[in-house]
PDB file of C-alpha atoms in Angstrom:
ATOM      1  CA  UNK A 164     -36.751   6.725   0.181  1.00  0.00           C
ATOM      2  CA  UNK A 165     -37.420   5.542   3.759  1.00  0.00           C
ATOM      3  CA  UNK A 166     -38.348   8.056   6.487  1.00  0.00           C
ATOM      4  CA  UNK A 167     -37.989  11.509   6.728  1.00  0.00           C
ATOM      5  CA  UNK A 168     -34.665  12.816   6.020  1.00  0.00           C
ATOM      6  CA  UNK A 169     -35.085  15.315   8.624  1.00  0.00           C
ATOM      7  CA  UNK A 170     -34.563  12.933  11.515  1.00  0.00           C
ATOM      8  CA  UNK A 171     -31.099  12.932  10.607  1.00  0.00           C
ATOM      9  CA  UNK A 172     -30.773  16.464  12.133  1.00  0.00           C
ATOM     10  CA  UNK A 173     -27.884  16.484  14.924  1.00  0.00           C
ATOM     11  CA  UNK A 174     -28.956  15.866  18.534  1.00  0.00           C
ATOM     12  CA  UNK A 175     -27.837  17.552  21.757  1.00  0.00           C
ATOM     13  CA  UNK A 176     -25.504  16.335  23.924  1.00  0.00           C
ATOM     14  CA  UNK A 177     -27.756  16.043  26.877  1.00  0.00           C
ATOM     15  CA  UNK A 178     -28.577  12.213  26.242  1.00  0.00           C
ATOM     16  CA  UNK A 179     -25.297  11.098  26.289  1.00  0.00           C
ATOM     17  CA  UNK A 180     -24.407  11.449  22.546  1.00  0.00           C
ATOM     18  CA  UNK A 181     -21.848  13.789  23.037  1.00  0.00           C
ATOM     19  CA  UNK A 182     -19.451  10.982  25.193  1.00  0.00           C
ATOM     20  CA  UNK A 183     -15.849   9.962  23.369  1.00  0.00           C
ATOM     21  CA  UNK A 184     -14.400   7.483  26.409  1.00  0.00           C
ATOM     22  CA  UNK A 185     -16.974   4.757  25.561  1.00  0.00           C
ATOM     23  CA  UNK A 186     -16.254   1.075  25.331  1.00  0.00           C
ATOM     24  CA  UNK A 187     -17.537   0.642  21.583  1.00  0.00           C
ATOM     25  CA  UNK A 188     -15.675   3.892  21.218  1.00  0.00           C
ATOM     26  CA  UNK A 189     -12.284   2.516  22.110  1.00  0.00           C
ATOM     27  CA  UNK A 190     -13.263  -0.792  19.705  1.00  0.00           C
ATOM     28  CA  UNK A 191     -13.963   2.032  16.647  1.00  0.00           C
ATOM     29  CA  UNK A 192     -10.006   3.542  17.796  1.00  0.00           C
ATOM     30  CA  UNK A 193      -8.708  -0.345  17.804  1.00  0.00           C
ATOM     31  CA  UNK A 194      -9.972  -0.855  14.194  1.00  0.00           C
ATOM     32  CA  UNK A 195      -9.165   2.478  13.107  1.00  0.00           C
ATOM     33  CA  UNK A 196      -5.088   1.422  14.180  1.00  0.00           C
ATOM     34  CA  UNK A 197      -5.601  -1.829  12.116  1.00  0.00           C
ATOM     35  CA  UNK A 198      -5.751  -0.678   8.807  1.00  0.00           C
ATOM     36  CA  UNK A 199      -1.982   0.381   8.258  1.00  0.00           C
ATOM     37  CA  UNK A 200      -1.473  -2.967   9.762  1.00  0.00           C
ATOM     38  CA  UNK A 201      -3.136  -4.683   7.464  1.00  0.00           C
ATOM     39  CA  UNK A 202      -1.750  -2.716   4.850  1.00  0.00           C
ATOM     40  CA  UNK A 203       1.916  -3.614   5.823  1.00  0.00           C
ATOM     41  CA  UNK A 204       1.342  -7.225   6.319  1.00  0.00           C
ATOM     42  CA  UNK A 205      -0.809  -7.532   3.117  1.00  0.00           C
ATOM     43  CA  UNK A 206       1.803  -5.257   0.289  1.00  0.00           C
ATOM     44  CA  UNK A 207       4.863  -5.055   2.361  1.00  0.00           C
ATOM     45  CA  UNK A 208       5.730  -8.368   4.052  1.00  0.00           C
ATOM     46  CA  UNK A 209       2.871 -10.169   2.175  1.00  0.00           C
ATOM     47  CA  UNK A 210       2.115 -12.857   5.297  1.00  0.00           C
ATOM     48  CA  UNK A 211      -1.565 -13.029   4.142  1.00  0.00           C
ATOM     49  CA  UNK A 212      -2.348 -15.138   6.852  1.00  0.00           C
ATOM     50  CA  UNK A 213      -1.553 -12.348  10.020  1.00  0.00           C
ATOM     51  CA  UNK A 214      -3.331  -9.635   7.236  1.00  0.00           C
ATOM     52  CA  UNK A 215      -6.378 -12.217   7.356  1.00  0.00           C
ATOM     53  CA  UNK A 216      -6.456 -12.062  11.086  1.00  0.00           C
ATOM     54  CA  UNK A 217      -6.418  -8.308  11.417  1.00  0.00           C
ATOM     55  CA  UNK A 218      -9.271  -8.313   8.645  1.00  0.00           C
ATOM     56  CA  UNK A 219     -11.233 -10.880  10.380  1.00  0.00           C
ATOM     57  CA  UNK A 220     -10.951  -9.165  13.747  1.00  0.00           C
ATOM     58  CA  UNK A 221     -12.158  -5.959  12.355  1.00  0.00           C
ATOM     59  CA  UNK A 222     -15.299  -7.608  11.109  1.00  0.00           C
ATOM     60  CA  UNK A 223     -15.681  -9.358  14.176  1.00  0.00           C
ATOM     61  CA  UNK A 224     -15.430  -6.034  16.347  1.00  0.00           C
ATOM     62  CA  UNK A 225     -17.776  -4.068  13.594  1.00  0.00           C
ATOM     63  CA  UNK A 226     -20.401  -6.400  15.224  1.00  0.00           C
ATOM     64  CA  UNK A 227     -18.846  -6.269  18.735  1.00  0.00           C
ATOM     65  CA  UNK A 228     -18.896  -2.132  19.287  1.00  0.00           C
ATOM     66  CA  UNK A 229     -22.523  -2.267  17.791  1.00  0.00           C
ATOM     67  CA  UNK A 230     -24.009  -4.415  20.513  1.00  0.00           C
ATOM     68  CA  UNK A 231     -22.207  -3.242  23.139  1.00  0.00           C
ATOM     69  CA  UNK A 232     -23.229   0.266  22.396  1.00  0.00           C
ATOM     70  CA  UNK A 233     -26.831  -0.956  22.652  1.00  0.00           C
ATOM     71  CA  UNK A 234     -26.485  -3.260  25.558  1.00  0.00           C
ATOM     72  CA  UNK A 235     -24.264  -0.728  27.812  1.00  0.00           C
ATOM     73  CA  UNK A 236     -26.427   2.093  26.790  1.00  0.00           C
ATOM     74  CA  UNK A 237     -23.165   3.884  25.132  1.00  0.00           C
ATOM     75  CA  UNK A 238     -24.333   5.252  22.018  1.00  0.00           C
ATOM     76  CA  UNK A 239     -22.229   8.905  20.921  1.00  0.00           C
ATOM     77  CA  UNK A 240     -22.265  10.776  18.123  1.00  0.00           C
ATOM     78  CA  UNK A 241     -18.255   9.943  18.115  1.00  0.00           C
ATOM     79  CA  UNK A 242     -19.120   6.267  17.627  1.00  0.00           C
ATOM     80  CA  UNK A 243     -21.734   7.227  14.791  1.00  0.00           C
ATOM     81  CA  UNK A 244     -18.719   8.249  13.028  1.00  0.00           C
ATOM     82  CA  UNK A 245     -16.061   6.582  13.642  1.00  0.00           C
ATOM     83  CA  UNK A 246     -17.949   2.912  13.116  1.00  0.00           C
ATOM     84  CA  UNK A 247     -18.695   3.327   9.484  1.00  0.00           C
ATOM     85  CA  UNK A 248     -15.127   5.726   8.742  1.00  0.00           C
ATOM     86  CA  UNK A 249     -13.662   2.107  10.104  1.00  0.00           C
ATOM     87  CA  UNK A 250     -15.761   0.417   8.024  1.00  0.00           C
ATOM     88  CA  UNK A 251     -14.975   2.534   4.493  1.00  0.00           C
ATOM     89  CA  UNK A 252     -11.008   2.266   6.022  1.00  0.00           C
ATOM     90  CA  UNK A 253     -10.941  -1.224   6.247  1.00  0.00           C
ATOM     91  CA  UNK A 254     -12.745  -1.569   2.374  1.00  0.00           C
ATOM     92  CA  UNK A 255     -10.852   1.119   0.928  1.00  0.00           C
ATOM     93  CA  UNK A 256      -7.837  -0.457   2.060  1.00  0.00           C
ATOM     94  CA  UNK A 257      -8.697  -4.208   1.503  1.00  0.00           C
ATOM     95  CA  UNK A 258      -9.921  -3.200  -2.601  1.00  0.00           C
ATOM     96  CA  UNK A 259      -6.687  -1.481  -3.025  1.00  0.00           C
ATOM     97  CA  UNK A 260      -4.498  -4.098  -1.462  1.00  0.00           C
ATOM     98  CA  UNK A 261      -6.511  -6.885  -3.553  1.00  0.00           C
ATOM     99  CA  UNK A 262      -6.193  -4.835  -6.730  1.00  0.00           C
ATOM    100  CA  UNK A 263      -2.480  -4.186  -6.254  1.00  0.00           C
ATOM    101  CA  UNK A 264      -2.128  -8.196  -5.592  1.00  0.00           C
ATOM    102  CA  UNK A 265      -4.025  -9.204  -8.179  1.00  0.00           C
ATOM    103  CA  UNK A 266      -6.957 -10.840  -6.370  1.00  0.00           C
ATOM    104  CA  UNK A 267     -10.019  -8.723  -7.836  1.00  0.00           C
ATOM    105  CA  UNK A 268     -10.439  -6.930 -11.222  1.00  0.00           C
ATOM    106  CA  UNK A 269      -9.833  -3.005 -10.702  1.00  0.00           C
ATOM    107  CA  UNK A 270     -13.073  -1.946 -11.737  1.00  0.00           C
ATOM    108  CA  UNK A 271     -14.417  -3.361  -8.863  1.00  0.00           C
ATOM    109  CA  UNK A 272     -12.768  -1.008  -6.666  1.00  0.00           C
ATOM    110  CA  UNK A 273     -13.258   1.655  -9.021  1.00  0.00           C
ATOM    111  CA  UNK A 274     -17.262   1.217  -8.664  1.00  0.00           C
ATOM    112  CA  UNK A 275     -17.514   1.040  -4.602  1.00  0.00           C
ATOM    113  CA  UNK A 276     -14.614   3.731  -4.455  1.00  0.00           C
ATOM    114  CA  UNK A 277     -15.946   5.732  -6.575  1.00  0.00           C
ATOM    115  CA  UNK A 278     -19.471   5.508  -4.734  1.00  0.00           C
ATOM    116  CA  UNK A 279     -17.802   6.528  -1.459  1.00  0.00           C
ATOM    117  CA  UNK A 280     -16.121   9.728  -3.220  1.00  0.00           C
ATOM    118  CA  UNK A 281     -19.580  10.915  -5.001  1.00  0.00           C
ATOM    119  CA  UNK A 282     -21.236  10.596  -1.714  1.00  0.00           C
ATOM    120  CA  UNK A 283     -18.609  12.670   0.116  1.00  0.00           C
ATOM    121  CA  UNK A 284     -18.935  15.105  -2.509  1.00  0.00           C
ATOM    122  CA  UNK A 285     -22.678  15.723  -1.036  1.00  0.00           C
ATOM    123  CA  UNK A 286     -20.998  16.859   2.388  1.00  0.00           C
ATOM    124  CA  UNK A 287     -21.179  20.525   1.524  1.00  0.00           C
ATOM    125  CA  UNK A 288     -24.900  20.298   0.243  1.00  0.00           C
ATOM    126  CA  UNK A 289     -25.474  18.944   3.425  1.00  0.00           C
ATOM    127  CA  UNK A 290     -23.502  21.704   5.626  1.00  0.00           C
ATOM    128  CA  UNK A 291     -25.836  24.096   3.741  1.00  0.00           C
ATOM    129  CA  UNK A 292     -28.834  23.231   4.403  1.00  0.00           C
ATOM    130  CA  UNK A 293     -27.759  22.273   8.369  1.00  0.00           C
ATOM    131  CA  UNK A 294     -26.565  18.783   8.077  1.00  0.00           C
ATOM    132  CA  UNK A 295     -23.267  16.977   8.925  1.00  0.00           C
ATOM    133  CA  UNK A 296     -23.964  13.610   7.631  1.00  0.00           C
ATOM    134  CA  UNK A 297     -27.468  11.569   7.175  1.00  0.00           C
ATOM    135  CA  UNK A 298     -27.956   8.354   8.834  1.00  0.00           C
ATOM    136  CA  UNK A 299     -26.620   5.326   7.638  1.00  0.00           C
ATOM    137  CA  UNK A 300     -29.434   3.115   5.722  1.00  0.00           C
ATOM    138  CA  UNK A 301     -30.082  -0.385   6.452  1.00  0.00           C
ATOM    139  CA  UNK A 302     -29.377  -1.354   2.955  1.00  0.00           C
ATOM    140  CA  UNK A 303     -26.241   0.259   3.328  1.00  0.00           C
ATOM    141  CA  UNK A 304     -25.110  -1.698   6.579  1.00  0.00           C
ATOM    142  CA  UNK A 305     -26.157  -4.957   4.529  1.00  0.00           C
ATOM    143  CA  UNK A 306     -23.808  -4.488   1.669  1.00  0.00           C
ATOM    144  CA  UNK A 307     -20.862  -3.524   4.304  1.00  0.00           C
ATOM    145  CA  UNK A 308     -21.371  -6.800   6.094  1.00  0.00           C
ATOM    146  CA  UNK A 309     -21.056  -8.366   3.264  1.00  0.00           C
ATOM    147  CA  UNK A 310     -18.661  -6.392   2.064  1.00  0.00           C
ATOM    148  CA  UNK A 311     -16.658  -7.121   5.068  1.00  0.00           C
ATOM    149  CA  UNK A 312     -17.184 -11.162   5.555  1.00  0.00           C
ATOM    150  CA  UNK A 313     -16.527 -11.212   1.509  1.00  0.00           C
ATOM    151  CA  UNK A 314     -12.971  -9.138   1.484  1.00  0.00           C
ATOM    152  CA  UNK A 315     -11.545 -11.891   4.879  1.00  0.00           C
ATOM    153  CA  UNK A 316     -13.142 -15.457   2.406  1.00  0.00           C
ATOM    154  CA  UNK A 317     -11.099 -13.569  -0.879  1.00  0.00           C
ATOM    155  CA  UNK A 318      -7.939 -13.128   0.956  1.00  0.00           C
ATOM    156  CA  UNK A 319      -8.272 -16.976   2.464  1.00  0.00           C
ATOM    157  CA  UNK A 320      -9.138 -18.404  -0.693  1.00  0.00           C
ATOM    158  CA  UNK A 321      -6.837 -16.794  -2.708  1.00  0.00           C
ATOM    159  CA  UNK A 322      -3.811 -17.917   0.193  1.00  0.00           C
ATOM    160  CA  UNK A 323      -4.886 -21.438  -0.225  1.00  0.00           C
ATOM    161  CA  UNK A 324      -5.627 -21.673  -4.031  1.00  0.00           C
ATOM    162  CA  UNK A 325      -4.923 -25.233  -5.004  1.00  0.00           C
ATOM    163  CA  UNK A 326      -6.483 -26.544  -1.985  1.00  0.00           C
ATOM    164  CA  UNK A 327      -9.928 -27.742  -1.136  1.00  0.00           C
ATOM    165  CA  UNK A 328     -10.728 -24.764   1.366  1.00  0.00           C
ATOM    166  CA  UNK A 329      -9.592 -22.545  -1.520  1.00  0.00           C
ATOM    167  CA  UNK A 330     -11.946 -23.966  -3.985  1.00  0.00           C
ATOM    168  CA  UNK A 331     -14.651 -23.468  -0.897  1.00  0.00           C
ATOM    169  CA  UNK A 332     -13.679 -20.025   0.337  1.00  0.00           C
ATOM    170  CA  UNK A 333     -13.363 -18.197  -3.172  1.00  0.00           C
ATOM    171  CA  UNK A 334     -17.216 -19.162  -4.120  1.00  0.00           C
ATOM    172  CA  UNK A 335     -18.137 -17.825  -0.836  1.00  0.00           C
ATOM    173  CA  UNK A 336     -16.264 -14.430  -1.381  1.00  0.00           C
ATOM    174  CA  UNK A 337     -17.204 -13.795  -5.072  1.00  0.00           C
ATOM    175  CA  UNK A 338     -21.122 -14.459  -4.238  1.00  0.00           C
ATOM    176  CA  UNK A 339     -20.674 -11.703  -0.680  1.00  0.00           C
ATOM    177  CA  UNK A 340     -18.688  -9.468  -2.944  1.00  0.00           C
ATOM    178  CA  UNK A 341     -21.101  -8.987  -5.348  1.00  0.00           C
ATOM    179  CA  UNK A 342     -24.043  -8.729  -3.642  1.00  0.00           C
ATOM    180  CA  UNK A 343     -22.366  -6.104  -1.260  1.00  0.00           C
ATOM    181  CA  UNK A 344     -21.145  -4.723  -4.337  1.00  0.00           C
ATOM    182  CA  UNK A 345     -24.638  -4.016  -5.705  1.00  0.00           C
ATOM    183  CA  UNK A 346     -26.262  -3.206  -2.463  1.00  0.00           C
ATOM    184  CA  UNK A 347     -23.584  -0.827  -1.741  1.00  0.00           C
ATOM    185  CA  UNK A 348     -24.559   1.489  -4.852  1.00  0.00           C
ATOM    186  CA  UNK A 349     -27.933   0.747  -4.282  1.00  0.00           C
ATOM    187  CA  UNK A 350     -27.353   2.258  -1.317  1.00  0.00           C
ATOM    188  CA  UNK A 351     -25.785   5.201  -2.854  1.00  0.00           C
ATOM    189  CA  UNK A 352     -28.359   6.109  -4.573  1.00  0.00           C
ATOM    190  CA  UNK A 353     -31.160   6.004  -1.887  1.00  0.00           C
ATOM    191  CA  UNK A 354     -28.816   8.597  -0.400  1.00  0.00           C
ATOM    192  CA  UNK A 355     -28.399  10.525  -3.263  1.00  0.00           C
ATOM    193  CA  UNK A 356     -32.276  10.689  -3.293  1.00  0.00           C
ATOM    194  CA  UNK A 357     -32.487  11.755   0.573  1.00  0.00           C
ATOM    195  CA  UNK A 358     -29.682  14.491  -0.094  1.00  0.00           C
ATOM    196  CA  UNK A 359     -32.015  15.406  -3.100  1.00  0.00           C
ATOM    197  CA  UNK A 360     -35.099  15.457  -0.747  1.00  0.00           C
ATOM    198  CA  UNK A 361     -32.919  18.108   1.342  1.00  0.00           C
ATOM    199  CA  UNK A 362     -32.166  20.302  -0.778  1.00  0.00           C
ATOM    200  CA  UNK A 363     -35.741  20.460  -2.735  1.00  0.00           C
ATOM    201  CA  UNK A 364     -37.954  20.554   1.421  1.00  0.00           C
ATOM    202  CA  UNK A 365     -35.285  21.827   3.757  1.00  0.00           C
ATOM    203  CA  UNK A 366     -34.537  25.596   4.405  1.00  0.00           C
ATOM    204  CA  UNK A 367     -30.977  26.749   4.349  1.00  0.00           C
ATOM    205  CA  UNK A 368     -28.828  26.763   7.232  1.00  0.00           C
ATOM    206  CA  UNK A 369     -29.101  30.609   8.915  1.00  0.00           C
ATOM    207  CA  UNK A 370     -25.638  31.701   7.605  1.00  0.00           C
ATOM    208  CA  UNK A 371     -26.483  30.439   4.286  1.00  0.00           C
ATOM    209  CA  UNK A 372     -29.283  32.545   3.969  1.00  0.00           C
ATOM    210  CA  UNK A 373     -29.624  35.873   1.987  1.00  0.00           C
TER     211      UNK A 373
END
């Protein structure tokens, strides 16, 4: 485990965390809007190349809101939030998409799914002992960008199958998948530990005490 847990405590407002109308703020709200977007052009009208667009412009503004809250000074406790629920949106939605078209096996999904729903399963340990959420690990922002360059190569390679920039893209895809794959319960776990490290060091929250 890296660092002390306890630094994930919630700050006060008085340094600017507690601002909504931010510019990486309003980036997080774009994204958010994308997903049944993506959705509807990926199952519904199945023009993979406008879905591949929305995918690719998420990815590109998961970057974008990140640097612009450090360059503009604009980090919130809002944006803390809403980046990564944008990020697990845009994955959650992409796996089930992929599995329902037949582009990845379902147990993939199952695994970084399932990882997502154990961990959100920890939010009431956390409430207990004072918490709202800890902060997200630099392992686990590795396996989301790859994650999230891996999903856009898939859905390209699998449009152009048959073609040379298929047989390019698809390696490409398969070898980010994976490894975001295995980071991403790797990740997991080093939370699992920190939410274990809670609950063993950390009193309860006041009115969770006897």
């Amino acid at each position: 485990m890296t660092g002390d847990p306890a630094a994930a405590a919630p700050s006060s407002s008085t340094d600017g965390r507690g601002r909504i109308w931010t510019i990486p703020n309003l980036l997080s709200f774009l994204r958010l809007l994308g997903v049944p977007l993506f959705l509807y052009l990926l199952l519904v009208v199945q023009s993979d190349g406008w879905a591949l667009v929305v995918l690719a412009v998420s990815a590109i503004t998961d970057w974008a809101d990140g640097k612009l809250a450090r360059l503009l000074d604009q980090y919130s406790r809002l944006g803390e939030l809403l980046d990564p629920a944008a990020d697990r949106l845009y994955i959650l939605a992409a796996l089930v998409g992929f599995v329902i078209r037949g582009f990845i096996p379902w147990w993939v999904a199952v695994l970084i799914i399932g990882r997502d729903v154990v961990l959100f399963a920890t939010l009431p340990i956390l409430r207990r002992y004072g918490y709202t959420a800890l902060p997200v690990h630099y392992l686990g922002k590795a396996a989301t960008f790859c994650l999230l360059y891996g999903l856009p190569f898939l859905l390209l390679g699998q449009s152009t199958s048959g073609t040379v920039l298929g047989q390019v893209c698809l390696p490409i895809a398969y070898a980010f998948i994976a490894w975001g794959t295995v980071m991403y319960l790797w990740a997991g776990a080093i939370y699992l530990g920190q939410v274990a490290w809670i609950v063993r060091h950390c009193p309860p929250a006041p009115r969770y005490r006897s």
